[in-house]
Amino acid sequence: ISPEIEISDDGKTATAFYYLWEPAATPQEDKPDQAYWIGGWYDAKLRKEEGAWKYEHLALTLKLLSSYDEGWKAMPGAFDDL
């Protein structure tokens, strides 16, 4: 979310910063998947190789990992259905 990208003057390398905000689920044996909220940010170094940007380094700083005990629900058809 909201990437900040700085390309070097020579156009061959770049740094990037972007947020992670993700609803996620992990499979559980013999029971429903466990739902989580995950939040943090990524710091990345990139290089341009044959015209394509490639990650040289990617680091995640995790600041939030919280279980969501009720699990995910289907989206209501309208606000009146809430």
PDB file of N, CA and C in Angstrom:
ATOM      1  N   ILE A   1       0.853  -1.173   0.000  1.00  0.00           N
ATOM      2  CA  ILE A   1       0.000   0.000   0.000  1.00  0.00           C
ATOM      3  C   ILE A   1       0.899   1.237   0.000  1.00  0.00           C
ATOM      4  N   SER A   2       0.552   2.245  -0.746  1.00  0.00           N
ATOM      5  CA  SER A   2       1.233   3.551  -0.756  1.00  0.00           C
ATOM      6  C   SER A   2       2.740   3.441  -0.948  1.00  0.00           C
ATOM      7  N   PRO A   3       3.203   2.909  -2.064  1.00  0.00           N
ATOM      8  CA  PRO A   3       4.649   2.767  -2.246  1.00  0.00           C
ATOM      9  C   PRO A   3       5.352   4.108  -2.396  1.00  0.00           C
ATOM     10  N   GLU A   4       6.544   4.171  -1.833  1.00  0.00           N
ATOM     11  CA  GLU A   4       7.447   5.295  -2.041  1.00  0.00           C
ATOM     12  C   GLU A   4       8.669   4.705  -2.721  1.00  0.00           C
ATOM     13  N   ILE A   5       8.936   5.133  -3.943  1.00  0.00           N
ATOM     14  CA  ILE A   5      10.030   4.566  -4.737  1.00  0.00           C
ATOM     15  C   ILE A   5      10.971   5.687  -5.138  1.00  0.00           C
ATOM     16  N   GLU A   6      12.263   5.458  -4.908  1.00  0.00           N
ATOM     17  CA  GLU A   6      13.293   6.408  -5.322  1.00  0.00           C
ATOM     18  C   GLU A   6      14.228   5.700  -6.285  1.00  0.00           C
ATOM     19  N   ILE A   7      14.297   6.210  -7.503  1.00  0.00           N
ATOM     20  CA  ILE A   7      15.181   5.648  -8.520  1.00  0.00           C
ATOM     21  C   ILE A   7      16.476   6.450  -8.517  1.00  0.00           C
ATOM     22  N   SER A   8      17.598   5.741  -8.555  1.00  0.00           N
ATOM     23  CA  SER A   8      18.895   6.410  -8.543  1.00  0.00           C
ATOM     24  C   SER A   8      19.068   7.251  -9.806  1.00  0.00           C
ATOM     25  N   ASP A   9      20.008   8.177  -9.753  1.00  0.00           N
ATOM     26  CA  ASP A   9      20.266   9.069 -10.889  1.00  0.00           C
ATOM     27  C   ASP A   9      20.655   8.308 -12.151  1.00  0.00           C
ATOM     28  N   ASP A  10      21.348   7.178 -11.983  1.00  0.00           N
ATOM     29  CA  ASP A  10      21.764   6.417 -13.173  1.00  0.00           C
ATOM     30  C   ASP A  10      20.656   5.498 -13.698  1.00  0.00           C
ATOM     31  N   GLY A  11      19.513   5.411 -12.975  1.00  0.00           N
ATOM     32  CA  GLY A  11      18.373   4.622 -13.431  1.00  0.00           C
ATOM     33  C   GLY A  11      18.561   3.118 -13.341  1.00  0.00           C
ATOM     34  N   LYS A  12      19.611   2.671 -12.629  1.00  0.00           N
ATOM     35  CA  LYS A  12      19.904   1.229 -12.556  1.00  0.00           C
ATOM     36  C   LYS A  12      19.479   0.584 -11.252  1.00  0.00           C
ATOM     37  N   THR A  13      19.304   1.390 -10.207  1.00  0.00           N
ATOM     38  CA  THR A  13      18.912   0.857  -8.905  1.00  0.00           C
ATOM     39  C   THR A  13      17.811   1.737  -8.320  1.00  0.00           C
ATOM     40  N   ALA A  14      17.138   1.191  -7.317  1.00  0.00           N
ATOM     41  CA  ALA A  14      16.083   1.949  -6.648  1.00  0.00           C
ATOM     42  C   ALA A  14      15.896   1.411  -5.234  1.00  0.00           C
ATOM     43  N   THR A  15      15.288   2.228  -4.407  1.00  0.00           N
ATOM     44  CA  THR A  15      14.842   1.784  -3.092  1.00  0.00           C
ATOM     45  C   THR A  15      13.334   1.981  -3.050  1.00  0.00           C
ATOM     46  N   ALA A  16      12.672   1.137  -2.259  1.00  0.00           N
ATOM     47  CA  ALA A  16      11.217   1.219  -2.155  1.00  0.00           C
ATOM     48  C   ALA A  16      10.802   0.968  -0.714  1.00  0.00           C
ATOM     49  N   PHE A  17       9.738   1.629  -0.332  1.00  0.00           N
ATOM     50  CA  PHE A  17       9.126   1.463   0.980  1.00  0.00           C
ATOM     51  C   PHE A  17       7.633   1.372   0.731  1.00  0.00           C
ATOM     52  N   TYR A  18       6.990   0.377   1.318  1.00  0.00           N
ATOM     53  CA  TYR A  18       5.537   0.320   1.219  1.00  0.00           C
ATOM     54  C   TYR A  18       4.961  -0.436   2.392  1.00  0.00           C
ATOM     55  N   TYR A  19       3.716  -0.077   2.721  1.00  0.00           N
ATOM     56  CA  TYR A  19       3.030  -0.661   3.867  1.00  0.00           C
ATOM     57  C   TYR A  19       2.391  -1.992   3.510  1.00  0.00           C
ATOM     58  N   LEU A  20       2.262  -2.830   4.523  1.00  0.00           N
ATOM     59  CA  LEU A  20       1.521  -4.082   4.404  1.00  0.00           C
ATOM     60  C   LEU A  20       0.341  -3.997   5.364  1.00  0.00           C
ATOM     61  N   TRP A  21      -0.845  -4.206   4.862  1.00  0.00           N
ATOM     62  CA  TRP A  21      -2.061  -4.317   5.680  1.00  0.00           C
ATOM     63  C   TRP A  21      -2.857  -5.440   5.061  1.00  0.00           C
ATOM     64  N   GLU A  22      -2.901  -6.583   5.745  1.00  0.00           N
ATOM     65  CA  GLU A  22      -3.422  -7.783   5.095  1.00  0.00           C
ATOM     66  C   GLU A  22      -4.304  -8.627   6.001  1.00  0.00           C
ATOM     67  N   PRO A  23      -5.490  -8.938   5.550  1.00  0.00           N
ATOM     68  CA  PRO A  23      -6.241 -10.015   6.195  1.00  0.00           C
ATOM     69  C   PRO A  23      -5.692 -11.323   5.631  1.00  0.00           C
ATOM     70  N   ALA A  24      -5.335 -12.248   6.485  1.00  0.00           N
ATOM     71  CA  ALA A  24      -4.716 -13.497   6.037  1.00  0.00           C
ATOM     72  C   ALA A  24      -5.341 -14.674   6.779  1.00  0.00           C
ATOM     73  N   ALA A  25      -5.094 -15.848   6.273  1.00  0.00           N
ATOM     74  CA  ALA A  25      -5.591 -17.061   6.931  1.00  0.00           C
ATOM     75  C   ALA A  25      -4.554 -18.162   6.769  1.00  0.00           C
ATOM     76  N   THR A  26      -4.403 -18.955   7.824  1.00  0.00           N
ATOM     77  CA  THR A  26      -3.502 -20.104   7.760  1.00  0.00           C
ATOM     78  C   THR A  26      -4.327 -21.371   7.919  1.00  0.00           C
ATOM     79  N   PRO A  27      -4.017 -22.371   7.108  1.00  0.00           N
ATOM     80  CA  PRO A  27      -4.775 -23.623   7.200  1.00  0.00           C
ATOM     81  C   PRO A  27      -4.505 -24.330   8.525  1.00  0.00           C
ATOM     82  N   GLN A  28      -5.543 -24.911   9.068  1.00  0.00           N
ATOM     83  CA  GLN A  28      -5.450 -25.680  10.307  1.00  0.00           C
ATOM     84  C   GLN A  28      -5.930 -27.104  10.013  1.00  0.00           C
ATOM     85  N   GLU A  29      -5.257 -28.070  10.530  1.00  0.00           N
ATOM     86  CA  GLU A  29      -5.644 -29.460  10.308  1.00  0.00           C
ATOM     87  C   GLU A  29      -6.941 -29.770  11.060  1.00  0.00           C
ATOM     88  N   ASP A  30      -7.914 -30.310  10.381  1.00  0.00           N
ATOM     89  CA  ASP A  30      -9.181 -30.766  10.964  1.00  0.00           C
ATOM     90  C   ASP A  30     -10.023 -29.673  11.622  1.00  0.00           C
ATOM     91  N   LYS A  31      -9.810 -28.416  11.262  1.00  0.00           N
ATOM     92  CA  LYS A  31     -10.657 -27.326  11.748  1.00  0.00           C
ATOM     93  C   LYS A  31     -10.569 -26.155  10.782  1.00  0.00           C
ATOM     94  N   PRO A  32     -11.428 -25.155  10.936  1.00  0.00           N
ATOM     95  CA  PRO A  32     -11.409 -24.014   9.997  1.00  0.00           C
ATOM     96  C   PRO A  32     -10.072 -23.274  10.024  1.00  0.00           C
ATOM     97  N   ASP A  33      -9.759 -22.638   8.895  1.00  0.00           N
ATOM     98  CA  ASP A  33      -8.541 -21.827   8.825  1.00  0.00           C
ATOM     99  C   ASP A  33      -8.544 -20.775   9.931  1.00  0.00           C
ATOM    100  N   GLN A  34      -7.360 -20.431  10.424  1.00  0.00           N
ATOM    101  CA  GLN A  34      -7.217 -19.378  11.430  1.00  0.00           C
ATOM    102  C   GLN A  34      -7.024 -18.045  10.715  1.00  0.00           C
ATOM    103  N   ALA A  35      -7.874 -17.070  11.006  1.00  0.00           N
ATOM    104  CA  ALA A  35      -7.806 -15.754  10.378  1.00  0.00           C
ATOM    105  C   ALA A  35      -6.909 -14.824  11.198  1.00  0.00           C
ATOM    106  N   TYR A  36      -6.179 -13.944  10.504  1.00  0.00           N
ATOM    107  CA  TYR A  36      -5.257 -12.994  11.134  1.00  0.00           C
ATOM    108  C   TYR A  36      -5.338 -11.645  10.445  1.00  0.00           C
ATOM    109  N   TRP A  37      -5.007 -10.609  11.186  1.00  0.00           N
ATOM    110  CA  TRP A  37      -4.689  -9.297  10.632  1.00  0.00           C
ATOM    111  C   TRP A  37      -3.176  -9.173  10.709  1.00  0.00           C
ATOM    112  N   ILE A  38      -2.564  -8.745   9.624  1.00  0.00           N
ATOM    113  CA  ILE A  38      -1.113  -8.571   9.578  1.00  0.00           C
ATOM    114  C   ILE A  38      -0.829  -7.143   9.117  1.00  0.00           C
ATOM    115  N   GLY A  39       0.085  -6.464   9.800  1.00  0.00           N
ATOM    116  CA  GLY A  39       0.442  -5.101   9.413  1.00  0.00           C
ATOM    117  C   GLY A  39       1.909  -4.825   9.644  1.00  0.00           C
ATOM    118  N   GLY A  40       2.470  -3.993   8.819  1.00  0.00           N
ATOM    119  CA  GLY A  40       3.870  -3.604   8.933  1.00  0.00           C
ATOM    120  C   GLY A  40       4.284  -2.853   7.687  1.00  0.00           C
ATOM    121  N   TRP A  41       5.565  -2.978   7.344  1.00  0.00           N
ATOM    122  CA  TRP A  41       6.042  -2.346   6.119  1.00  0.00           C
ATOM    123  C   TRP A  41       7.201  -3.134   5.527  1.00  0.00           C
ATOM    124  N   TYR A  42       7.409  -2.894   4.244  1.00  0.00           N
ATOM    125  CA  TYR A  42       8.526  -3.490   3.504  1.00  0.00           C
ATOM    126  C   TYR A  42       9.531  -2.405   3.160  1.00  0.00           C
ATOM    127  N   ASP A  43      10.815  -2.761   3.249  1.00  0.00           N
ATOM    128  CA  ASP A  43      11.911  -1.959   2.708  1.00  0.00           C
ATOM    129  C   ASP A  43      12.568  -2.824   1.646  1.00  0.00           C
ATOM    130  N   ALA A  44      12.812  -2.237   0.480  1.00  0.00           N
ATOM    131  CA  ALA A  44      13.355  -3.027  -0.620  1.00  0.00           C
ATOM    132  C   ALA A  44      14.460  -2.274  -1.341  1.00  0.00           C
ATOM    133  N   LYS A  45      15.389  -3.043  -1.893  1.00  0.00           N
ATOM    134  CA  LYS A  45      16.395  -2.537  -2.831  1.00  0.00           C
ATOM    135  C   LYS A  45      16.151  -3.286  -4.129  1.00  0.00           C
ATOM    136  N   LEU A  46      16.150  -2.535  -5.217  1.00  0.00           N
ATOM    137  CA  LEU A  46      15.882  -3.126  -6.524  1.00  0.00           C
ATOM    138  C   LEU A  46      16.984  -2.762  -7.504  1.00  0.00           C
ATOM    139  N   ARG A  47      17.107  -3.561  -8.552  1.00  0.00           N
ATOM    140  CA  ARG A  47      18.045  -3.256  -9.627  1.00  0.00           C
ATOM    141  C   ARG A  47      17.364  -3.552 -10.957  1.00  0.00           C
ATOM    142  N   LYS A  48      17.744  -2.807 -11.958  1.00  0.00           N
ATOM    143  CA  LYS A  48      17.166  -2.993 -13.290  1.00  0.00           C
ATOM    144  C   LYS A  48      18.072  -3.944 -14.063  1.00  0.00           C
ATOM    145  N   GLU A  49      17.452  -5.014 -14.547  1.00  0.00           N
ATOM    146  CA  GLU A  49      18.194  -6.064 -15.241  1.00  0.00           C
ATOM    147  C   GLU A  49      17.485  -6.366 -16.559  1.00  0.00           C
ATOM    148  N   GLU A  50      18.148  -6.097 -17.658  1.00  0.00           N
ATOM    149  CA  GLU A  50      17.573  -6.338 -18.985  1.00  0.00           C
ATOM    150  C   GLU A  50      16.186  -5.698 -19.124  1.00  0.00           C
ATOM    151  N   GLY A  51      16.059  -4.479 -18.614  1.00  0.00           N
ATOM    152  CA  GLY A  51      14.824  -3.722 -18.752  1.00  0.00           C
ATOM    153  C   GLY A  51      13.739  -4.029 -17.729  1.00  0.00           C
ATOM    154  N   ALA A  52      13.988  -4.960 -16.816  1.00  0.00           N
ATOM    155  CA  ALA A  52      12.986  -5.325 -15.803  1.00  0.00           C
ATOM    156  C   ALA A  52      13.547  -5.074 -14.402  1.00  0.00           C
ATOM    157  N   TRP A  53      12.681  -4.588 -13.506  1.00  0.00           N
ATOM    158  CA  TRP A  53      13.095  -4.361 -12.123  1.00  0.00           C
ATOM    159  C   TRP A  53      13.045  -5.674 -11.352  1.00  0.00           C
ATOM    160  N   LYS A  54      14.134  -5.959 -10.615  1.00  0.00           N
ATOM    161  CA  LYS A  54      14.254  -7.179  -9.810  1.00  0.00           C
ATOM    162  C   LYS A  54      14.572  -6.788  -8.376  1.00  0.00           C
ATOM    163  N   TYR A  55      14.007  -7.549  -7.443  1.00  0.00           N
ATOM    164  CA  TYR A  55      14.344  -7.332  -6.035  1.00  0.00           C
ATOM    165  C   TYR A  55      15.748  -7.834  -5.770  1.00  0.00           C
ATOM    166  N   GLU A  56      16.528  -6.993  -5.140  1.00  0.00           N
ATOM    167  CA  GLU A  56      17.857  -7.381  -4.686  1.00  0.00           C
ATOM    168  C   GLU A  56      17.807  -7.736  -3.195  1.00  0.00           C
ATOM    169  N   HIS A  57      16.934  -7.030  -2.480  1.00  0.00           N
ATOM    170  CA  HIS A  57      16.755  -7.256  -1.039  1.00  0.00           C
ATOM    171  C   HIS A  57      15.336  -6.822  -0.678  1.00  0.00           C
ATOM    172  N   LEU A  58      14.679  -7.615   0.154  1.00  0.00           N
ATOM    173  CA  LEU A  58      13.331  -7.284   0.615  1.00  0.00           C
ATOM    174  C   LEU A  58      13.239  -7.658   2.091  1.00  0.00           C
ATOM    175  N   ALA A  59      12.886  -6.696   2.929  1.00  0.00           N
ATOM    176  CA  ALA A  59      12.769  -6.937   4.370  1.00  0.00           C
ATOM    177  C   ALA A  59      11.398  -6.485   4.845  1.00  0.00           C
ATOM    178  N   LEU A  60      10.750  -7.320   5.634  1.00  0.00           N
ATOM    179  CA  LEU A  60       9.452  -6.996   6.225  1.00  0.00           C
ATOM    180  C   LEU A  60       9.651  -6.674   7.697  1.00  0.00           C
ATOM    181  N   THR A  61       9.168  -5.513   8.113  1.00  0.00           N
ATOM    182  CA  THR A  61       9.116  -5.149   9.518  1.00  0.00           C
ATOM    183  C   THR A  61       7.671  -5.357   9.950  1.00  0.00           C
ATOM    184  N   LEU A  62       7.452  -6.388  10.730  1.00  0.00           N
ATOM    185  CA  LEU A  62       6.102  -6.757  11.158  1.00  0.00           C
ATOM    186  C   LEU A  62       5.773  -6.029  12.459  1.00  0.00           C
ATOM    187  N   LYS A  63       4.678  -5.287  12.460  1.00  0.00           N
ATOM    188  CA  LYS A  63       4.271  -4.524  13.638  1.00  0.00           C
ATOM    189  C   LYS A  63       2.941  -4.994  14.209  1.00  0.00           C
ATOM    190  N   LEU A  64       2.212  -5.800  13.445  1.00  0.00           N
ATOM    191  CA  LEU A  64       0.913  -6.272  13.905  1.00  0.00           C
ATOM    192  C   LEU A  64       0.685  -7.676  13.382  1.00  0.00           C
ATOM    193  N   LEU A  65       0.387  -8.578  14.276  1.00  0.00           N
ATOM    194  CA  LEU A  65      -0.022  -9.938  13.923  1.00  0.00           C
ATOM    195  C   LEU A  65      -1.046 -10.337  14.976  1.00  0.00           C
ATOM    196  N   SER A  66      -2.293 -10.234  14.599  1.00  0.00           N
ATOM    197  CA  SER A  66      -3.362 -10.432  15.560  1.00  0.00           C
ATOM    198  C   SER A  66      -4.370 -11.425  15.006  1.00  0.00           C
ATOM    199  N   SER A  67      -4.710 -12.426  15.811  1.00  0.00           N
ATOM    200  CA  SER A  67      -5.711 -13.379  15.353  1.00  0.00           C
ATOM    201  C   SER A  67      -7.079 -12.712  15.317  1.00  0.00           C
ATOM    202  N   TYR A  68      -7.889 -13.190  14.432  1.00  0.00           N
ATOM    203  CA  TYR A  68      -9.253 -12.708  14.285  1.00  0.00           C
ATOM    204  C   TYR A  68     -10.148 -13.891  14.618  1.00  0.00           C
ATOM    205  N   ASP A  69     -10.521 -13.996  15.881  1.00  0.00           N
ATOM    206  CA  ASP A  69     -11.183 -15.190  16.406  1.00  0.00           C
ATOM    207  C   ASP A  69     -12.504 -15.535  15.735  1.00  0.00           C
ATOM    208  N   GLU A  70     -13.233 -14.538  15.265  1.00  0.00           N
ATOM    209  CA  GLU A  70     -14.518 -14.818  14.636  1.00  0.00           C
ATOM    210  C   GLU A  70     -14.365 -15.304  13.201  1.00  0.00           C
ATOM    211  N   GLY A  71     -13.185 -15.149  12.622  1.00  0.00           N
ATOM    212  CA  GLY A  71     -12.969 -15.549  11.235  1.00  0.00           C
ATOM    213  C   GLY A  71     -13.594 -14.558  10.281  1.00  0.00           C
ATOM    214  N   TRP A  72     -13.451 -14.819   8.992  1.00  0.00           N
ATOM    215  CA  TRP A  72     -13.968 -13.918   7.967  1.00  0.00           C
ATOM    216  C   TRP A  72     -15.414 -14.266   7.667  1.00  0.00           C
ATOM    217  N   LYS A  73     -16.178 -13.267   7.432  1.00  0.00           N
ATOM    218  CA  LYS A  73     -17.597 -13.424   7.108  1.00  0.00           C
ATOM    219  C   LYS A  73     -17.819 -13.012   5.657  1.00  0.00           C
ATOM    220  N   ALA A  74     -18.897 -13.497   5.078  1.00  0.00           N
ATOM    221  CA  ALA A  74     -19.264 -13.081   3.726  1.00  0.00           C
ATOM    222  C   ALA A  74     -19.691 -11.623   3.759  1.00  0.00           C
ATOM    223  N   MET A  75     -19.411 -10.907   2.696  1.00  0.00           N
ATOM    224  CA  MET A  75     -19.824  -9.509   2.594  1.00  0.00           C
ATOM    225  C   MET A  75     -21.343  -9.426   2.524  1.00  0.00           C
ATOM    226  N   PRO A  76     -21.939  -8.513   3.271  1.00  0.00           N
ATOM    227  CA  PRO A  76     -23.399  -8.338   3.153  1.00  0.00           C
ATOM    228  C   PRO A  76     -23.737  -7.733   1.796  1.00  0.00           C
ATOM    229  N   GLY A  77     -24.949  -7.963   1.346  1.00  0.00           N
ATOM    230  CA  GLY A  77     -25.390  -7.402   0.078  1.00  0.00           C
ATOM    231  C   GLY A  77     -25.583  -5.896   0.142  1.00  0.00           C
ATOM    232  N   ALA A  78     -25.912  -5.376   1.344  1.00  0.00           N
ATOM    233  CA  ALA A  78     -26.148  -3.947   1.532  1.00  0.00           C
ATOM    234  C   ALA A  78     -25.935  -3.617   3.002  1.00  0.00           C
ATOM    235  N   PHE A  79     -25.774  -2.332   3.307  1.00  0.00           N
ATOM    236  CA  PHE A  79     -25.595  -1.915   4.699  1.00  0.00           C
ATOM    237  C   PHE A  79     -26.782  -2.328   5.561  1.00  0.00           C
ATOM    238  N   ASP A  80     -27.961  -2.363   4.971  1.00  0.00           N
ATOM    239  CA  ASP A  80     -29.147  -2.769   5.734  1.00  0.00           C
ATOM    240  C   ASP A  80     -29.067  -4.219   6.200  1.00  0.00           C
ATOM    241  N   ASP A  81     -28.205  -5.024   5.563  1.00  0.00           N
ATOM    242  CA  ASP A  81     -28.057  -6.432   5.934  1.00  0.00           C
ATOM    243  C   ASP A  81     -27.109  -6.640   7.110  1.00  0.00           C
ATOM    244  N   LEU A  82     -26.456  -5.577   7.555  1.00  0.00           N
ATOM    245  CA  LEU A  82     -25.491  -5.708   8.661  1.00  0.00           C
ATOM    246  C   LEU A  82     -26.178  -5.990   9.964  1.00  0.00           C
TER     247      LEU A  82
END
